[in-house]
Amino acid sequence: MTGRIHHFFLLTLLLFAGRIHAQSGYSLGDAITNFTVKGTDGRPVSLTDYGSQKGVILIFTSNHCPFSRTYEDRIQALNQRFAPLGYPVLAIMANDPAAYEEDSFANMQRRATEQNYSYSYTMDESQQVARRFGATRTPQAFVLKRAADQFVLEYMGAIDDNPQDPSGVQRQYVSDAVTSLLARRPVATPITKAVGCAIKLRS
């Protein structure tokens, strides 16, 4: 009996630890470690490439996810509005292509061309970037502000409050966050819950 209780305790502890690990990632105010992802043009894209910008709107997205497709025009609009002001969009696809053929690099290239993306669409081949950020959904946004020679996390979560209907949006979380940062004000709502498809990470 004692052995069963001990076994149950260990199993519970392992599951709890695994849950904590799965939810781990950068916290608000953390400095972001440089990373490199692969652009659809085949060239590497690093966070340091944005050193002349005021910040970056980093969005984890994908080809196959219906939520991601619903947000394509909104992501385009974010880049068109804020890139000229120093906050360009950097989109990252972190799914395992073995799980979703539609998320293969070739299909990413095709999608970027068909939709004429105005922002960099990249692949996190190692999935280390998604793990560092603790990204779990597509789409999921992280707004980074450049502070001296580093980028700091200022917002994470949903792009807005209506993943189904763009015309029904009441709160534009990412837009509001960037607008506040440009005005040198703190972000009023720095964390929200991302709604979308689960990111498929390799074990």
PDB file of C-alpha atoms in Angstrom:
ATOM      1  CA  MET A   1       0.000   0.000   0.000  1.00  0.00           C
ATOM      2  CA  THR A   2       2.808   2.357   0.943  1.00  0.00           C
ATOM      3  CA  GLY A   3       4.529   1.563  -2.342  1.00  0.00           C
ATOM      4  CA  ARG A   4       1.399   2.454  -4.316  1.00  0.00           C
ATOM      5  CA  ILE A   5       1.063   5.767  -2.499  1.00  0.00           C
ATOM      6  CA  HIS A   6       4.729   6.533  -3.172  1.00  0.00           C
ATOM      7  CA  HIS A   7       4.301   5.637  -6.848  1.00  0.00           C
ATOM      8  CA  PHE A   8       1.183   7.827  -7.106  1.00  0.00           C
ATOM      9  CA  PHE A   9       2.995  10.735  -5.453  1.00  0.00           C
ATOM     10  CA  LEU A  10       5.922  10.461  -7.873  1.00  0.00           C
ATOM     11  CA  LEU A  11       3.606  10.243 -10.882  1.00  0.00           C
ATOM     12  CA  THR A  12       1.665  13.306  -9.725  1.00  0.00           C
ATOM     13  CA  LEU A  13       4.903  15.205  -9.160  1.00  0.00           C
ATOM     14  CA  LEU A  14       6.166  14.348 -12.642  1.00  0.00           C
ATOM     15  CA  LEU A  15       2.897  15.384 -14.258  1.00  0.00           C
ATOM     16  CA  PHE A  16       2.903  18.665 -12.327  1.00  0.00           C
ATOM     17  CA  ALA A  17       6.516  19.338 -13.281  1.00  0.00           C
ATOM     18  CA  GLY A  18       5.716  18.571 -16.901  1.00  0.00           C
ATOM     19  CA  ARG A  19       2.790  20.973 -16.814  1.00  0.00           C
ATOM     20  CA  ILE A  20       4.998  23.737 -15.417  1.00  0.00           C
ATOM     21  CA  HIS A  21       7.617  23.070 -18.086  1.00  0.00           C
ATOM     22  CA  ALA A  22       5.006  23.110 -20.835  1.00  0.00           C
ATOM     23  CA  GLN A  23       3.793  26.531 -19.695  1.00  0.00           C
ATOM     24  CA  SER A  24       7.251  28.003 -19.185  1.00  0.00           C
ATOM     25  CA  GLY A  25       8.591  30.789 -21.354  1.00  0.00           C
ATOM     26  CA  TYR A  26       9.529  34.439 -21.243  1.00  0.00           C
ATOM     27  CA  SER A  27       7.762  36.673 -18.728  1.00  0.00           C
ATOM     28  CA  LEU A  28       6.828  40.325 -19.167  1.00  0.00           C
ATOM     29  CA  GLY A  29       9.903  42.525 -18.934  1.00  0.00           C
ATOM     30  CA  ASP A  30      12.303  39.732 -19.870  1.00  0.00           C
ATOM     31  CA  ALA A  31      15.098  40.449 -22.326  1.00  0.00           C
ATOM     32  CA  ILE A  32      14.770  38.248 -25.404  1.00  0.00           C
ATOM     33  CA  THR A  33      17.725  36.119 -26.439  1.00  0.00           C
ATOM     34  CA  ASN A  34      18.662  36.496 -30.095  1.00  0.00           C
ATOM     35  CA  PHE A  35      17.325  33.796 -32.392  1.00  0.00           C
ATOM     36  CA  THR A  36      17.476  32.888 -36.058  1.00  0.00           C
ATOM     37  CA  VAL A  37      14.654  31.475 -38.175  1.00  0.00           C
ATOM     38  CA  LYS A  38      14.403  30.620 -41.878  1.00  0.00           C
ATOM     39  CA  GLY A  39      12.565  33.024 -44.172  1.00  0.00           C
ATOM     40  CA  THR A  40      10.447  31.828 -47.083  1.00  0.00           C
ATOM     41  CA  ASP A  41      13.115  33.265 -49.381  1.00  0.00           C
ATOM     42  CA  GLY A  42      15.534  30.735 -47.874  1.00  0.00           C
ATOM     43  CA  ARG A  43      17.539  33.357 -46.013  1.00  0.00           C
ATOM     44  CA  PRO A  44      18.112  33.413 -42.250  1.00  0.00           C
ATOM     45  CA  VAL A  45      16.221  36.042 -40.264  1.00  0.00           C
ATOM     46  CA  SER A  46      17.544  37.006 -36.826  1.00  0.00           C
ATOM     47  CA  LEU A  47      16.091  39.205 -34.116  1.00  0.00           C
ATOM     48  CA  THR A  48      19.252  41.309 -34.325  1.00  0.00           C
ATOM     49  CA  ASP A  49      18.259  42.174 -37.911  1.00  0.00           C
ATOM     50  CA  TYR A  50      15.626  44.435 -36.323  1.00  0.00           C
ATOM     51  CA  GLY A  51      18.132  46.400 -34.266  1.00  0.00           C
ATOM     52  CA  SER A  52      17.264  49.655 -36.020  1.00  0.00           C
ATOM     53  CA  GLN A  53      13.545  49.273 -35.239  1.00  0.00           C
ATOM     54  CA  LYS A  54      11.661  50.471 -32.164  1.00  0.00           C
ATOM     55  CA  GLY A  55      10.301  46.988 -31.645  1.00  0.00           C
ATOM     56  CA  VAL A  56       8.861  43.878 -33.256  1.00  0.00           C
ATOM     57  CA  ILE A  57       5.373  42.374 -33.443  1.00  0.00           C
ATOM     58  CA  LEU A  58       6.194  38.683 -33.310  1.00  0.00           C
ATOM     59  CA  ILE A  59       3.332  36.355 -34.246  1.00  0.00           C
ATOM     60  CA  PHE A  60       3.363  32.573 -34.199  1.00  0.00           C
ATOM     61  CA  THR A  61       1.092  31.400 -37.006  1.00  0.00           C
ATOM     62  CA  SER A  62       0.671  28.540 -39.477  1.00  0.00           C
ATOM     63  CA  ASN A  63      -0.768  27.530 -42.826  1.00  0.00           C
ATOM     64  CA  HIS A  64      -3.171  24.800 -41.757  1.00  0.00           C
ATOM     65  CA  CYS A  65      -4.903  26.505 -38.839  1.00  0.00           C
ATOM     66  CA  PRO A  66      -8.310  28.060 -39.678  1.00  0.00           C
ATOM     67  CA  PHE A  67      -7.766  30.689 -36.979  1.00  0.00           C
ATOM     68  CA  SER A  68      -4.454  31.703 -38.555  1.00  0.00           C
ATOM     69  CA  ARG A  69      -6.109  32.041 -41.950  1.00  0.00           C
ATOM     70  CA  THR A  70      -8.889  34.157 -40.466  1.00  0.00           C
ATOM     71  CA  TYR A  71      -6.228  36.490 -39.079  1.00  0.00           C
ATOM     72  CA  GLU A  72      -4.142  36.845 -42.258  1.00  0.00           C
ATOM     73  CA  ASP A  73      -5.677  40.154 -43.320  1.00  0.00           C
ATOM     74  CA  ARG A  74      -5.468  41.490 -39.773  1.00  0.00           C
ATOM     75  CA  ILE A  75      -1.789  40.565 -39.533  1.00  0.00           C
ATOM     76  CA  GLN A  76      -1.200  42.283 -42.871  1.00  0.00           C
ATOM     77  CA  ALA A  77      -2.987  45.361 -41.553  1.00  0.00           C
ATOM     78  CA  LEU A  78      -0.838  45.404 -38.410  1.00  0.00           C
ATOM     79  CA  ASN A  79       2.325  45.358 -40.488  1.00  0.00           C
ATOM     80  CA  GLN A  80       1.084  48.006 -42.905  1.00  0.00           C
ATOM     81  CA  ARG A  81       0.125  50.281 -40.022  1.00  0.00           C
ATOM     82  CA  PHE A  82       3.035  49.791 -37.655  1.00  0.00           C
ATOM     83  CA  ALA A  83       6.055  48.822 -39.770  1.00  0.00           C
ATOM     84  CA  PRO A  84       6.448  52.444 -40.978  1.00  0.00           C
ATOM     85  CA  LEU A  85       6.348  53.500 -37.305  1.00  0.00           C
ATOM     86  CA  GLY A  86       9.115  51.106 -36.281  1.00  0.00           C
ATOM     87  CA  TYR A  87       7.155  47.988 -35.273  1.00  0.00           C
ATOM     88  CA  PRO A  88       7.209  45.490 -38.166  1.00  0.00           C
ATOM     89  CA  VAL A  89       5.592  42.057 -38.009  1.00  0.00           C
ATOM     90  CA  LEU A  90       7.759  38.941 -37.863  1.00  0.00           C
ATOM     91  CA  ALA A  91       5.628  35.819 -38.404  1.00  0.00           C
ATOM     92  CA  ILE A  92       6.954  32.436 -37.282  1.00  0.00           C
ATOM     93  CA  MET A  93       5.632  28.973 -38.162  1.00  0.00           C
ATOM     94  CA  ALA A  94       6.731  26.545 -35.441  1.00  0.00           C
ATOM     95  CA  ASN A  95       4.624  23.443 -36.121  1.00  0.00           C
ATOM     96  CA  ASP A  96       6.192  20.089 -36.897  1.00  0.00           C
ATOM     97  CA  PRO A  97       5.624  19.697 -40.681  1.00  0.00           C
ATOM     98  CA  ALA A  98       5.523  15.930 -40.169  1.00  0.00           C
ATOM     99  CA  ALA A  99       2.276  16.463 -38.260  1.00  0.00           C
ATOM    100  CA  TYR A 100       0.777  18.924 -40.747  1.00  0.00           C
ATOM    101  CA  GLU A 101       1.869  18.635 -44.372  1.00  0.00           C
ATOM    102  CA  GLU A 102       0.228  21.979 -45.083  1.00  0.00           C
ATOM    103  CA  ASP A 103       2.842  23.573 -42.830  1.00  0.00           C
ATOM    104  CA  SER A 104       5.792  22.320 -44.880  1.00  0.00           C
ATOM    105  CA  PHE A 105       8.356  24.898 -45.961  1.00  0.00           C
ATOM    106  CA  ALA A 106       7.311  24.564 -49.610  1.00  0.00           C
ATOM    107  CA  ASN A 107       3.695  25.242 -48.680  1.00  0.00           C
ATOM    108  CA  MET A 108       4.781  28.196 -46.550  1.00  0.00           C
ATOM    109  CA  GLN A 109       6.550  29.647 -49.581  1.00  0.00           C
ATOM    110  CA  ARG A 110       3.468  29.070 -51.714  1.00  0.00           C
ATOM    111  CA  ARG A 111       1.157  30.697 -49.171  1.00  0.00           C
ATOM    112  CA  ALA A 112       3.398  33.745 -48.738  1.00  0.00           C
ATOM    113  CA  THR A 113       3.440  34.257 -52.507  1.00  0.00           C
ATOM    114  CA  GLU A 114      -0.300  33.708 -52.984  1.00  0.00           C
ATOM    115  CA  GLN A 115      -1.220  36.096 -50.177  1.00  0.00           C
ATOM    116  CA  ASN A 116       1.544  38.582 -50.992  1.00  0.00           C
ATOM    117  CA  TYR A 117       2.665  38.898 -47.386  1.00  0.00           C
ATOM    118  CA  SER A 118       4.225  42.281 -46.667  1.00  0.00           C
ATOM    119  CA  TYR A 119       6.071  40.878 -43.633  1.00  0.00           C
ATOM    120  CA  SER A 120       8.671  38.161 -43.077  1.00  0.00           C
ATOM    121  CA  TYR A 121       7.144  34.680 -42.828  1.00  0.00           C
ATOM    122  CA  THR A 122       9.633  32.290 -41.292  1.00  0.00           C
ATOM    123  CA  MET A 123      10.055  28.716 -40.061  1.00  0.00           C
ATOM    124  CA  ASP A 124      11.269  27.792 -36.594  1.00  0.00           C
ATOM    125  CA  GLU A 125      12.867  24.540 -37.751  1.00  0.00           C
ATOM    126  CA  SER A 126      14.292  23.584 -34.356  1.00  0.00           C
ATOM    127  CA  GLN A 127      11.141  24.759 -32.533  1.00  0.00           C
ATOM    128  CA  GLN A 128      13.449  26.350 -29.967  1.00  0.00           C
ATOM    129  CA  VAL A 129      12.017  29.827 -30.504  1.00  0.00           C
ATOM    130  CA  ALA A 130       8.492  28.626 -29.730  1.00  0.00           C
ATOM    131  CA  ARG A 131       9.760  26.818 -26.642  1.00  0.00           C
ATOM    132  CA  ARG A 132      11.628  29.888 -25.379  1.00  0.00           C
ATOM    133  CA  PHE A 133       8.555  32.069 -25.742  1.00  0.00           C
ATOM    134  CA  GLY A 134       6.260  29.409 -24.328  1.00  0.00           C
ATOM    135  CA  ALA A 135       4.093  29.727 -27.441  1.00  0.00           C
ATOM    136  CA  THR A 136       1.247  27.215 -27.509  1.00  0.00           C
ATOM    137  CA  ARG A 137      -1.232  28.520 -30.100  1.00  0.00           C
ATOM    138  CA  THR A 138      -1.502  29.900 -33.600  1.00  0.00           C
ATOM    139  CA  PRO A 139      -1.967  32.734 -33.861  1.00  0.00           C
ATOM    140  CA  GLN A 140      -0.243  33.990 -30.717  1.00  0.00           C
ATOM    141  CA  ALA A 141       1.366  37.419 -30.479  1.00  0.00           C
ATOM    142  CA  PHE A 142       4.342  38.790 -28.567  1.00  0.00           C
ATOM    143  CA  VAL A 143       5.169  42.497 -28.738  1.00  0.00           C
ATOM    144  CA  LEU A 144       8.833  43.295 -28.168  1.00  0.00           C
ATOM    145  CA  LYS A 145      10.206  46.758 -27.443  1.00  0.00           C
ATOM    146  CA  ARG A 146      13.809  47.639 -28.180  1.00  0.00           C
ATOM    147  CA  ALA A 147      15.571  48.969 -25.099  1.00  0.00           C
ATOM    148  CA  ALA A 148      19.181  49.986 -25.759  1.00  0.00           C
ATOM    149  CA  ASP A 149      20.810  46.928 -27.316  1.00  0.00           C
ATOM    150  CA  GLN A 150      18.145  44.367 -26.454  1.00  0.00           C
ATOM    151  CA  PHE A 151      14.472  43.560 -26.957  1.00  0.00           C
ATOM    152  CA  VAL A 152      12.103  43.323 -23.995  1.00  0.00           C
ATOM    153  CA  LEU A 153       8.748  41.519 -23.869  1.00  0.00           C
ATOM    154  CA  GLU A 154       5.878  43.985 -23.350  1.00  0.00           C
ATOM    155  CA  TYR A 155       2.771  42.055 -24.440  1.00  0.00           C
ATOM    156  CA  MET A 156       1.759  38.443 -25.056  1.00  0.00           C
ATOM    157  CA  GLY A 157      -1.469  36.762 -26.031  1.00  0.00           C
ATOM    158  CA  ALA A 158      -4.260  37.258 -28.558  1.00  0.00           C
ATOM    159  CA  ILE A 159      -4.177  39.694 -31.460  1.00  0.00           C
ATOM    160  CA  ASP A 160      -7.687  40.891 -30.614  1.00  0.00           C
ATOM    161  CA  ASP A 161     -10.856  39.674 -28.915  1.00  0.00           C
ATOM    162  CA  ASN A 162     -12.675  38.069 -31.853  1.00  0.00           C
ATOM    163  CA  PRO A 163     -10.933  35.154 -33.600  1.00  0.00           C
ATOM    164  CA  GLN A 164     -13.986  34.378 -35.739  1.00  0.00           C
ATOM    165  CA  ASP A 165     -15.309  37.693 -37.048  1.00  0.00           C
ATOM    166  CA  PRO A 166     -13.085  40.709 -37.811  1.00  0.00           C
ATOM    167  CA  SER A 167     -16.136  42.978 -37.904  1.00  0.00           C
ATOM    168  CA  GLY A 168     -16.995  42.001 -34.337  1.00  0.00           C
ATOM    169  CA  VAL A 169     -13.679  43.021 -32.776  1.00  0.00           C
ATOM    170  CA  GLN A 170     -14.082  45.185 -29.680  1.00  0.00           C
ATOM    171  CA  ARG A 171     -10.548  45.092 -28.254  1.00  0.00           C
ATOM    172  CA  GLN A 172      -7.469  45.291 -30.492  1.00  0.00           C
ATOM    173  CA  TYR A 173      -4.897  44.054 -28.004  1.00  0.00           C
ATOM    174  CA  VAL A 174      -1.773  44.145 -30.166  1.00  0.00           C
ATOM    175  CA  SER A 175      -2.666  47.434 -31.819  1.00  0.00           C
ATOM    176  CA  ASP A 176      -3.408  49.015 -28.442  1.00  0.00           C
ATOM    177  CA  ALA A 177      -0.145  47.672 -26.987  1.00  0.00           C
ATOM    178  CA  VAL A 178       1.997  49.066 -29.795  1.00  0.00           C
ATOM    179  CA  THR A 179       0.148  52.396 -29.744  1.00  0.00           C
ATOM    180  CA  SER A 180       0.861  52.698 -26.019  1.00  0.00           C
ATOM    181  CA  LEU A 181       4.536  51.848 -26.471  1.00  0.00           C
ATOM    182  CA  LEU A 182       4.905  54.396 -29.259  1.00  0.00           C
ATOM    183  CA  ALA A 183       3.422  56.991 -26.897  1.00  0.00           C
ATOM    184  CA  ARG A 184       5.828  55.822 -24.164  1.00  0.00           C
ATOM    185  CA  ARG A 185       2.968  54.638 -21.999  1.00  0.00           C
ATOM    186  CA  PRO A 186       2.748  51.257 -20.230  1.00  0.00           C
ATOM    187  CA  VAL A 187       0.615  48.611 -21.916  1.00  0.00           C
ATOM    188  CA  ALA A 188      -2.776  48.604 -20.181  1.00  0.00           C
ATOM    189  CA  THR A 189      -3.530  44.934 -20.887  1.00  0.00           C
ATOM    190  CA  PRO A 190      -0.150  43.188 -21.221  1.00  0.00           C
ATOM    191  CA  ILE A 191      -1.388  39.577 -21.051  1.00  0.00           C
ATOM    192  CA  THR A 192      -4.401  37.956 -22.720  1.00  0.00           C
ATOM    193  CA  LYS A 193      -5.337  34.392 -23.602  1.00  0.00           C
ATOM    194  CA  ALA A 194      -4.457  33.325 -27.142  1.00  0.00           C
ATOM    195  CA  VAL A 195      -7.212  31.404 -28.932  1.00  0.00           C
ATOM    196  CA  GLY A 196      -6.303  29.180 -31.853  1.00  0.00           C
ATOM    197  CA  CYS A 197      -4.817  25.859 -32.923  1.00  0.00           C
ATOM    198  CA  ALA A 198      -2.318  24.090 -30.683  1.00  0.00           C
ATOM    199  CA  ILE A 199       1.310  24.238 -31.820  1.00  0.00           C
ATOM    200  CA  LYS A 200       2.549  20.707 -32.510  1.00  0.00           C
ATOM    201  CA  LEU A 201       5.985  20.355 -30.933  1.00  0.00           C
ATOM    202  CA  ARG A 202       8.219  17.344 -31.405  1.00  0.00           C
ATOM    203  CA  SER A 203       8.790  15.419 -28.190  1.00  0.00           C
TER     204      SER A 203
END
